[in-house]
GROMACS .gro file of C-alpha atoms in nm:
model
  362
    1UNK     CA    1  -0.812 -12.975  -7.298
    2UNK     CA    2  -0.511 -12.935  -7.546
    3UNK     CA    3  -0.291 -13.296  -7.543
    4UNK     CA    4  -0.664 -13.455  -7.462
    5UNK     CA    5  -0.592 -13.311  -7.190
    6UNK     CA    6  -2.654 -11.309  -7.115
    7UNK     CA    7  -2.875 -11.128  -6.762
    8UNK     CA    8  -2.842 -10.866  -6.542
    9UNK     CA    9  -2.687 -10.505  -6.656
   10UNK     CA   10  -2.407 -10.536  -6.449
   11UNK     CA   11  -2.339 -10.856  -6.556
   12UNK     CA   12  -2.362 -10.791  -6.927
   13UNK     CA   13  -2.139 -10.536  -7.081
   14UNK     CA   14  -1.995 -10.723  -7.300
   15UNK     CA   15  -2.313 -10.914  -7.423
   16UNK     CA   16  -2.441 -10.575  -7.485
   17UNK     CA   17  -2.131 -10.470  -7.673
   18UNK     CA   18  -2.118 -10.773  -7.856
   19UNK     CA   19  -2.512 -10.778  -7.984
   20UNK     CA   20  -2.508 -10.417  -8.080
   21UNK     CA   21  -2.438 -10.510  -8.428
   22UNK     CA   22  -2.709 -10.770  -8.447
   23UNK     CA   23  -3.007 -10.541  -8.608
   24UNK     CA   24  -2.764 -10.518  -8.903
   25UNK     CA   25  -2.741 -10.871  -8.998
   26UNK     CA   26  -3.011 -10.982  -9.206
   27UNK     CA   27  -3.078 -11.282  -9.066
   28UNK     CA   28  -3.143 -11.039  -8.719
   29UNK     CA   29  -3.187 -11.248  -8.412
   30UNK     CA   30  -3.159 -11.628  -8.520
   31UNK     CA   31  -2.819 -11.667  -8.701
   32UNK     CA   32  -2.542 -11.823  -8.594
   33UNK     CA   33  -2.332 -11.436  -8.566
   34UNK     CA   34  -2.620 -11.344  -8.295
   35UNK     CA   35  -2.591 -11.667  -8.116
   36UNK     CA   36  -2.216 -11.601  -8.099
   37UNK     CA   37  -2.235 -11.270  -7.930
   38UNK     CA   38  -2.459 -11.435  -7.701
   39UNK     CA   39  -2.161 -11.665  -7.595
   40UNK     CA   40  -1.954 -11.372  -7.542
   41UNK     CA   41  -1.714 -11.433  -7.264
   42UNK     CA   42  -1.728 -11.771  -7.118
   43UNK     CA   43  -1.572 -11.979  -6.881
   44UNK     CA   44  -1.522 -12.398  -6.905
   45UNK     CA   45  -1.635 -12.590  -6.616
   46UNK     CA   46  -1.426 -12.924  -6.636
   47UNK     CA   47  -1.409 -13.193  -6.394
   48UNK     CA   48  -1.778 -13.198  -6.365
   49UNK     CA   49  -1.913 -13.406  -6.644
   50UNK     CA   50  -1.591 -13.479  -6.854
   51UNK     CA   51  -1.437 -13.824  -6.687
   52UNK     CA   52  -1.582 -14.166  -6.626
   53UNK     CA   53  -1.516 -14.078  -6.290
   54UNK     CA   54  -1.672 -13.779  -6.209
   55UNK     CA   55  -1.527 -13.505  -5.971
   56UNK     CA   56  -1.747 -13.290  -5.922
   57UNK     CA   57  -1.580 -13.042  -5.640
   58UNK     CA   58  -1.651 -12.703  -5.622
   59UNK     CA   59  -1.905 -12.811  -5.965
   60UNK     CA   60  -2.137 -12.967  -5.700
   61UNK     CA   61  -2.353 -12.689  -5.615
   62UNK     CA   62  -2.570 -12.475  -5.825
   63UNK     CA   63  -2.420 -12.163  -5.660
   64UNK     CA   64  -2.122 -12.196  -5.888
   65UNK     CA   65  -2.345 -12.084  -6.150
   66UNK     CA   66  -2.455 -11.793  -5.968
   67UNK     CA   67  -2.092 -11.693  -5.934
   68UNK     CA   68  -1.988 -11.704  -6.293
   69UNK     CA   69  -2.324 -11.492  -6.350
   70UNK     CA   70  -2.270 -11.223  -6.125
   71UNK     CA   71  -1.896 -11.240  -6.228
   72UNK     CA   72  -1.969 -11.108  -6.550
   73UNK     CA   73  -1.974 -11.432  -6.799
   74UNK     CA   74  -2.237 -11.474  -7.071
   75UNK     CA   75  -2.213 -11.834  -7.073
   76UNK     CA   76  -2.059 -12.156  -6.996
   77UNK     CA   77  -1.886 -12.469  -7.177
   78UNK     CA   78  -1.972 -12.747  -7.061
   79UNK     CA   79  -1.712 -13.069  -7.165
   80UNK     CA   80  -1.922 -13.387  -7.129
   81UNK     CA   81  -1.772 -13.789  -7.148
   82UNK     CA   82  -2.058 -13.932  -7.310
   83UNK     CA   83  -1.863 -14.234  -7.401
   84UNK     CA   84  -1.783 -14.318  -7.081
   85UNK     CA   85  -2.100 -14.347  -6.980
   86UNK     CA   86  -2.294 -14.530  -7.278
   87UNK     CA   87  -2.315 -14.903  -7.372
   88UNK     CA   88  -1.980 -15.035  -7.609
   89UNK     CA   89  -2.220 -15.216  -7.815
   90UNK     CA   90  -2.542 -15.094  -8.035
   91UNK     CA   91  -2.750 -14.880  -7.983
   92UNK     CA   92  -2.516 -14.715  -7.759
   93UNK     CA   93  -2.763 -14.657  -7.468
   94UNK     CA   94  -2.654 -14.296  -7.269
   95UNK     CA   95  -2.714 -14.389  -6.917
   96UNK     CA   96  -3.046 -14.212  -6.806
   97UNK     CA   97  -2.871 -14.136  -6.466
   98UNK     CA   98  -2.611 -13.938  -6.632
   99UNK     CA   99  -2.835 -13.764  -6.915
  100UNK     CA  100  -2.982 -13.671  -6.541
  101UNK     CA  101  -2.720 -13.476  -6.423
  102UNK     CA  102  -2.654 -13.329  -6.753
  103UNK     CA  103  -2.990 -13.259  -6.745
  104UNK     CA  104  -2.934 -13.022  -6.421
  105UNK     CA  105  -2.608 -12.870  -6.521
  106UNK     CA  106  -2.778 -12.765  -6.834
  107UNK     CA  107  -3.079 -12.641  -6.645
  108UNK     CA  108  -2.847 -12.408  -6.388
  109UNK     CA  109  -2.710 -12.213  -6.681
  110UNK     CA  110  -3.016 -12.146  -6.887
  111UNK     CA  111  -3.217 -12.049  -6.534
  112UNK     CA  112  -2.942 -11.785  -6.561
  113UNK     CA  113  -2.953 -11.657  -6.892
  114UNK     CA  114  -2.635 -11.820  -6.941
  115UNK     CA  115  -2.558 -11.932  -7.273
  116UNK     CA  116  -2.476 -12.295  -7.295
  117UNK     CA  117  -2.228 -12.538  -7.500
  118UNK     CA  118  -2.208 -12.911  -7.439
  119UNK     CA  119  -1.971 -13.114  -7.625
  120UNK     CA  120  -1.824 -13.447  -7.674
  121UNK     CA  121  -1.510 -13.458  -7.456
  122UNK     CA  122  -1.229 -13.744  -7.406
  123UNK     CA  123  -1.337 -13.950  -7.650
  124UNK     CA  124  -0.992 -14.102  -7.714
  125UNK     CA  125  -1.097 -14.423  -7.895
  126UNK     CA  126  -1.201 -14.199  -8.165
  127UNK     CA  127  -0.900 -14.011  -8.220
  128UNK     CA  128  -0.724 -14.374  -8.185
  129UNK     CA  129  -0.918 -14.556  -8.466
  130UNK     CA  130  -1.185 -14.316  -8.616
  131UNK     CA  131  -1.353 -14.547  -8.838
  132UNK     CA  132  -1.453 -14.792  -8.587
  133UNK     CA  133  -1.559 -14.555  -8.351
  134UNK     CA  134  -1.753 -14.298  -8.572
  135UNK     CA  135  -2.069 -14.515  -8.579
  136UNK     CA  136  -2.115 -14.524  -8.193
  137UNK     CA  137  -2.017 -14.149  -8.200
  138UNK     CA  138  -2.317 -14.087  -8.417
  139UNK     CA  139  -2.549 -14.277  -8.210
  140UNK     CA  140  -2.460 -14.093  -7.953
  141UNK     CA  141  -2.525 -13.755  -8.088
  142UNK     CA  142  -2.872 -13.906  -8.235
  143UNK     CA  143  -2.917 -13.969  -7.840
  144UNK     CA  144  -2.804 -13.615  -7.720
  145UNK     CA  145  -3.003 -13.395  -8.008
  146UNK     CA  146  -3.339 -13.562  -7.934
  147UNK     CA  147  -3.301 -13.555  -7.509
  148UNK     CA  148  -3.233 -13.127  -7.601
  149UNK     CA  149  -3.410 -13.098  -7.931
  150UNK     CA  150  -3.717 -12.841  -7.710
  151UNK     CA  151  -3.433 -12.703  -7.503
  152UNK     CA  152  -3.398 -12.309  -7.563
  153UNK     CA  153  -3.148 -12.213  -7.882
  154UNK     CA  154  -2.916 -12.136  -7.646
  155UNK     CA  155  -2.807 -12.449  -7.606
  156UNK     CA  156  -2.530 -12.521  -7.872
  157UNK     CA  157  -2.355 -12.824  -7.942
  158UNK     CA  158  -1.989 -12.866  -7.991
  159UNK     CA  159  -1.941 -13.186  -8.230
  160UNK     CA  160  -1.601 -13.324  -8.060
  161UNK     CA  161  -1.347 -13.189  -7.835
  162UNK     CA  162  -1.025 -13.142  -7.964
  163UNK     CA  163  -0.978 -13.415  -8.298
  164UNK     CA  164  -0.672 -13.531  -8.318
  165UNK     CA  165  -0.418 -13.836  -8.378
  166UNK     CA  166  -0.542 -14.080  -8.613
  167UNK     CA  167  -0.858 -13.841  -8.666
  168UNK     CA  168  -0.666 -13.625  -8.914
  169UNK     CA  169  -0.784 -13.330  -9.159
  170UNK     CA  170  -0.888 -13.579  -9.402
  171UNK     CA  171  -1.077 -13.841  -9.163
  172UNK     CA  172  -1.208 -13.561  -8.946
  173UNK     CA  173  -1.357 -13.360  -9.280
  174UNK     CA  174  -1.483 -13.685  -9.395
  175UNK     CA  175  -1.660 -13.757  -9.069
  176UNK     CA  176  -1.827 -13.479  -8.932
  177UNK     CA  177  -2.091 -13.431  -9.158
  178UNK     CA  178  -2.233 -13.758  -8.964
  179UNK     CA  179  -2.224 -13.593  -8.706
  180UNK     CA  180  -2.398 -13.320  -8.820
  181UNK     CA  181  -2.657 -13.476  -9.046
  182UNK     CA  182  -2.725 -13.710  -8.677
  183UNK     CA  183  -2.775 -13.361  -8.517
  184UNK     CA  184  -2.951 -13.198  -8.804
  185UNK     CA  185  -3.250 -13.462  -8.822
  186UNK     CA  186  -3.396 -13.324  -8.506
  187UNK     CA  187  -3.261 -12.987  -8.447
  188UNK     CA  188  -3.234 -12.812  -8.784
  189UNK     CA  189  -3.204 -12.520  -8.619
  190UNK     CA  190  -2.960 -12.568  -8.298
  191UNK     CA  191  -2.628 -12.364  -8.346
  192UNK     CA  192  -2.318 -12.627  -8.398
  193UNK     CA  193  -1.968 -12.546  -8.309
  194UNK     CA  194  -1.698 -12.719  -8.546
  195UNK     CA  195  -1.281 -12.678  -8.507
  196UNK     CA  196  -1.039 -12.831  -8.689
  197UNK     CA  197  -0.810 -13.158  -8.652
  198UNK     CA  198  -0.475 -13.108  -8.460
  199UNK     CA  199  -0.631 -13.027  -8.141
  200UNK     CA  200  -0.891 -12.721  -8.263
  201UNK     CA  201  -0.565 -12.542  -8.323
  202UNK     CA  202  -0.560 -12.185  -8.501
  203UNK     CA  203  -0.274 -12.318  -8.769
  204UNK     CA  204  -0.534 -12.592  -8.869
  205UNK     CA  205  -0.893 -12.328  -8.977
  206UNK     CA  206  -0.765 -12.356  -9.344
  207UNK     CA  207  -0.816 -12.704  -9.319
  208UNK     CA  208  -1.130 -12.736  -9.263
  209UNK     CA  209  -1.427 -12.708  -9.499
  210UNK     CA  210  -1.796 -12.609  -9.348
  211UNK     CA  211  -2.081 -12.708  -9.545
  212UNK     CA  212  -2.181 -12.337  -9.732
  213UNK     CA  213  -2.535 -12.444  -9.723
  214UNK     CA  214  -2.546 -12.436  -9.362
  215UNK     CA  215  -2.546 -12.079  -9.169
  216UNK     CA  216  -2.587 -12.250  -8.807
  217UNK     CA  217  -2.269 -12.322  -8.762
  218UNK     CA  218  -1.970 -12.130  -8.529
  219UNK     CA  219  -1.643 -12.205  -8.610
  220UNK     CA  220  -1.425 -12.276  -8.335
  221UNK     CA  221  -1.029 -12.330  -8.226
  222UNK     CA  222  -0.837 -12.347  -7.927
  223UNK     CA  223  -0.540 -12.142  -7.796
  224UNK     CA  224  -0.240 -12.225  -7.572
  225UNK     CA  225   0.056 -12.086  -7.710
  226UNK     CA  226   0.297 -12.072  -7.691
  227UNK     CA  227   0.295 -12.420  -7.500
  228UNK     CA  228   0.598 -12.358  -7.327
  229UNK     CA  229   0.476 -12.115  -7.121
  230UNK     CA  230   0.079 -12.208  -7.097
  231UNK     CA  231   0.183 -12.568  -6.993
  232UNK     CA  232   0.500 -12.562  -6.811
  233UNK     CA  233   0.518 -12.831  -6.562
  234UNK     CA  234   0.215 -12.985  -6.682
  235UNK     CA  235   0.188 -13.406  -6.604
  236UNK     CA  236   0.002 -13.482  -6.925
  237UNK     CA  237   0.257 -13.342  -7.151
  238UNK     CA  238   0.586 -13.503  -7.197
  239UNK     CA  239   0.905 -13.327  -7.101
  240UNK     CA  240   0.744 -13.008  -7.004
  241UNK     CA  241   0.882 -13.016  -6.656
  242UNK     CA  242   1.214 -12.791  -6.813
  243UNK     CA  243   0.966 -12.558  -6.941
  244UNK     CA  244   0.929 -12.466  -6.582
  245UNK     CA  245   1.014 -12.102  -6.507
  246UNK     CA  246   0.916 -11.992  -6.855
  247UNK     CA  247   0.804 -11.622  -6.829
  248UNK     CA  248   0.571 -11.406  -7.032
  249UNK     CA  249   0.604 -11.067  -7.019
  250UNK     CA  250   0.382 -10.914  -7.332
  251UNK     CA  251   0.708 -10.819  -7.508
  252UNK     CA  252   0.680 -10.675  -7.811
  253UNK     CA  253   0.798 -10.986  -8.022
  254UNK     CA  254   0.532 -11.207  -7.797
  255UNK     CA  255   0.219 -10.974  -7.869
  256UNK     CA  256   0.339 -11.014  -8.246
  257UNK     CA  257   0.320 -11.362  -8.232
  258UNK     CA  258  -0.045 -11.351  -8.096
  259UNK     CA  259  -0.165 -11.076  -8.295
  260UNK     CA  260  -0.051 -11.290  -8.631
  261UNK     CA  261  -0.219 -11.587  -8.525
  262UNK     CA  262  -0.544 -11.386  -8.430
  263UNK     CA  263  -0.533 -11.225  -8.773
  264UNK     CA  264  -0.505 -11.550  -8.945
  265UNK     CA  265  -0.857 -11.632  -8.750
  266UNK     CA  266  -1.009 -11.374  -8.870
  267UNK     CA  267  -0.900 -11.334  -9.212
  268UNK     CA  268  -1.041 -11.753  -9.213
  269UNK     CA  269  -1.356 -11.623  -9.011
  270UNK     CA  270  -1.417 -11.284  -9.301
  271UNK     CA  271  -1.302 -11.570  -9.649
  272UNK     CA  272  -1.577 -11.768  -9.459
  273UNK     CA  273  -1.789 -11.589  -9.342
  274UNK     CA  274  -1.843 -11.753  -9.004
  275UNK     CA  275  -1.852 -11.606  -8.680
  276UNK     CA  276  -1.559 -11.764  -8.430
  277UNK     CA  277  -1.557 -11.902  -8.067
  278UNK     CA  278  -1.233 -11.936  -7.868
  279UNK     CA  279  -1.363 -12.225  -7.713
  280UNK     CA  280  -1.013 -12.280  -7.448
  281UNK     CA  281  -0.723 -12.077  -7.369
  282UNK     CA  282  -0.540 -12.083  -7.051
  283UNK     CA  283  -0.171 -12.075  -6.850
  284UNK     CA  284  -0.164 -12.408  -6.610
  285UNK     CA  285  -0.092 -12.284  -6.202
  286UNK     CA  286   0.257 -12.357  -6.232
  287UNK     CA  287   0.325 -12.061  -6.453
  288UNK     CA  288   0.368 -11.670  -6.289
  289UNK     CA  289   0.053 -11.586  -6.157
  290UNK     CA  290   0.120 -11.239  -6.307
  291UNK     CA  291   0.246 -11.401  -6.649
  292UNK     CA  292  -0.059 -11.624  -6.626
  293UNK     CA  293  -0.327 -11.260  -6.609
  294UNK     CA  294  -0.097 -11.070  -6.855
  295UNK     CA  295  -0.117 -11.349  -7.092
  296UNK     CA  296  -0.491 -11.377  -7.002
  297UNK     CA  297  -0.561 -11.047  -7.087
  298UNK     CA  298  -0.384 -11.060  -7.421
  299UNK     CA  299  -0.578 -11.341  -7.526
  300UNK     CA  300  -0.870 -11.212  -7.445
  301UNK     CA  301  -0.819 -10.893  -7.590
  302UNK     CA  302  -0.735 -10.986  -7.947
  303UNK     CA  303  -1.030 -11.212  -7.974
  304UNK     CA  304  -1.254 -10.937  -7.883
  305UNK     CA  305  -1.078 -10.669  -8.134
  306UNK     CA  306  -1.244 -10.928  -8.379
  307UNK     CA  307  -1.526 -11.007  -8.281
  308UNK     CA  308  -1.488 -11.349  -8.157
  309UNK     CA  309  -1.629 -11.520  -7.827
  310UNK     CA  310  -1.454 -11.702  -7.577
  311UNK     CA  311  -1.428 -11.950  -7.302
  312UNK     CA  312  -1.141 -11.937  -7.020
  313UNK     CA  313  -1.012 -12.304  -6.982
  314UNK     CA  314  -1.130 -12.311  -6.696
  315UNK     CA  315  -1.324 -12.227  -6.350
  316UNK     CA  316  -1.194 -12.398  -6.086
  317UNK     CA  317  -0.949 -12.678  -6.126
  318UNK     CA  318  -0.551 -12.659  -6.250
  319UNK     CA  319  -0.580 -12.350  -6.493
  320UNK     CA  320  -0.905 -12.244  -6.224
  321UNK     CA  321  -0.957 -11.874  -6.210
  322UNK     CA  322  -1.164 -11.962  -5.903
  323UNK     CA  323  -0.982 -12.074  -5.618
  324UNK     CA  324  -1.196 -12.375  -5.444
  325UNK     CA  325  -0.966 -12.384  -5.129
  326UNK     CA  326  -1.116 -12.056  -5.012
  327UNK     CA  327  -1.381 -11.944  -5.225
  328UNK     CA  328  -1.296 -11.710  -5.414
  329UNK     CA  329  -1.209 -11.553  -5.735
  330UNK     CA  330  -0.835 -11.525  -5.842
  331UNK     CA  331  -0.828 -11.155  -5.947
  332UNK     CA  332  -0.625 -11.115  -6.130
  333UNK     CA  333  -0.723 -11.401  -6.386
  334UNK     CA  334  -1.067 -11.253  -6.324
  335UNK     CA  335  -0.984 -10.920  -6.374
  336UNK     CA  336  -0.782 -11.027  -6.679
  337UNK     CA  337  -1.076 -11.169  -6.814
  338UNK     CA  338  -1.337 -10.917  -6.747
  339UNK     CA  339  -1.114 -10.623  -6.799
  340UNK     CA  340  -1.421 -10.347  -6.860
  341UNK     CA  341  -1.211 -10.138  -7.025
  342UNK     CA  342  -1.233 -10.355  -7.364
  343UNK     CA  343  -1.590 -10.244  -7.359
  344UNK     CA  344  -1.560  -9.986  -7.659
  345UNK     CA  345  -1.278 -10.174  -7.836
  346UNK     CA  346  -1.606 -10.496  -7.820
  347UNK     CA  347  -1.857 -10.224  -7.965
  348UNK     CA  348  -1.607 -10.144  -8.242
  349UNK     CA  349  -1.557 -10.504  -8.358
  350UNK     CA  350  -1.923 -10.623  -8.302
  351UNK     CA  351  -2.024 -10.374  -8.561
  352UNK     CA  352  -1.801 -10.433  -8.826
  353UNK     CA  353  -1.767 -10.802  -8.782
  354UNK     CA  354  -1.806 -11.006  -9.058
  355UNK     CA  355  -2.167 -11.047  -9.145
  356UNK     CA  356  -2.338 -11.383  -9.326
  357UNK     CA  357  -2.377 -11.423  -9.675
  358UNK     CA  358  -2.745 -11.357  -9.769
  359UNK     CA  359  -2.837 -11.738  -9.889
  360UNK     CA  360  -3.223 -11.643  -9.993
  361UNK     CA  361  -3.294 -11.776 -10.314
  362UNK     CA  362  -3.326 -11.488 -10.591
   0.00000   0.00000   0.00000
């Protein structure tokens, strides 16, 4: 998180909005703009997987995957602490226990038909000192790509969570083709998520510069503003306990603020000519419930006028639009998110997203 902090019918309207455009791509079903309307709308499962110490609550069971199914999701995001649980010193040995029960969290979704994306999460060493840590992070990736390199396409991998600190726009442009090329090697073919520096934020897209050569990648950012009101009261963040209280309402002057930075997404995504995945947005439980699914909605909304998947941050913890306590959905974050009535506004965008540029030798 922010501060480091498809499928049954009824179950896929918007996977079937958002793949109507794919028999006009050239590249038809295997490009990354398919694979992103197969992500459609997602939701984060944190707490599982992304801590050395993990708590795996309501993740424990494989009915939670039957939930977000028959909920209406098209996939899941899955952040993973690899670090935490491989050796300090080379080769950087994953634990086999906890490839394991990656292993089964992955195999729950695709059983599914839900669309998958595993990242590296919390890895704060290397946003603290990037060129000492970038070798292990490779290894690591080496590690991952080969465990998943049969697993079905849609699996995608998400390079790093969130770069940020001391990994900059320069360091983190000069060190993710590593990553890639450790990925690459034995999946040349797997669908990789990038984002910028500064936290995957939406200001930051212009920074970042995707290798033209390769058309399996999905560009990605991350969306919590304005932080005043999405993390108000939140522990992590320093001196947010004032922000408490902070409404919003969907005044005009607050939709124009969202609609500007959505615009500047997509005019990056169209220059680019990359498909875009919202990979986090979400109000923390101190805000207005209300607020919170207004807000929701919003998001939601503009990133679906253009085309662009997305993941709620997250199911069931402190932004959770599943209450663990009793069992059930929040509705009106899950109505927020779901809202069926976006279904034609989807259709539109899906077919006249931006489509890739035809790279076939002439």
């Amino acid at each position: 998180m922010i501060f480091s902090v498809i499928s049954r019918m009824t179950s896929g309207i918007l996977g079937i909005a958002l793949m109507a455009a794919t028999s006009t791509s050239e590249f038809a079903q295997d490009d990354a703009f398919h694979y992103n309307r197969l992500l459609g709308r997602g939701i984060n499962l944190v707490t599982a997987l992304d801590g050395p110490q993990e708590s795996l609550g309501c993740h424990a069971r494989g009915r939670l995957f039957r939930l977000i199914k028959e909920a209406g999701f098209n996939s899941v995001r899955i952040p993973i602490d690899w670090s935490a649980h491989a050796s300090a010193a080379a080769p950087y040995d994953i634990e086999t226990d906890f490839f394991q029960r990656v292993d089964w969290a992955i195999g729950q979704a695709l059983s599914r038909n839900l669309a998958v994306v595993i990242n590296v999460n919390a890895y704060d060493e290397m946003n603290q000192d990037p060129v000492q840590n970038l070798p292990r992070l490779v290894e690591l990736w080496k590690q991952i790509a080969r465990r998943y390199q049969k697993r079905p396409k849609s699996l995608m991998f998400e390079l790093l969570n969130e770069p940020h600190d001391r990994l900059d726009d320069e360091r983190w442009q000069d060190a993710f083709p590593q990553l890639l090329k450790a990925i690459r090697d034995s999946n040349p073919d797997r669908i990789i998520l990038i984002g910028p520096a500064h936290s995957n934020g939406v200001d930051r897209l212009d920074k970042i510069q995707l290798p033209p050569q390769d058309q399996r990648i999905i560009g990605t950012f991350h969306y919590y503003k304005p932080l005043q009101f999405t993390h108000q009261g939140a522990s992590w963040v320093n001196d947010s306990a004032p922000w408490r209280g902070t409404r919003w309402t969907g005044t005009p002057g607050e939709r124009e603020e969202l609609r500007k930075d959505f615009e500047r997404a997509a005019a990056w995504s169209h220059q680019n000519h990359r498909p875009l995945y919202v990979g986090e947005f979400g109000a923390y439980r101190e805000a207005n419930l209300d607020d919170r699914a207004l807000w929701t909605r919003a998001v939601a909304g503009e990133a679906e006028k253009r085309g662009f998947s997305w993941s709620y941050w997250e199911f069931c913890s402190a932004f959770g639009a599943y209450d663990p306590a009793v069992q059930r959905w929040r509705r009106p974050l899950l109505n927020a998110l779901l809202d069926k009535d976006r279904r034609h506004s989807a259709i539109r965008a899906s077919s006249s997203t931006v489509q890739p540029r035809d790279h076939t030798p002439r």
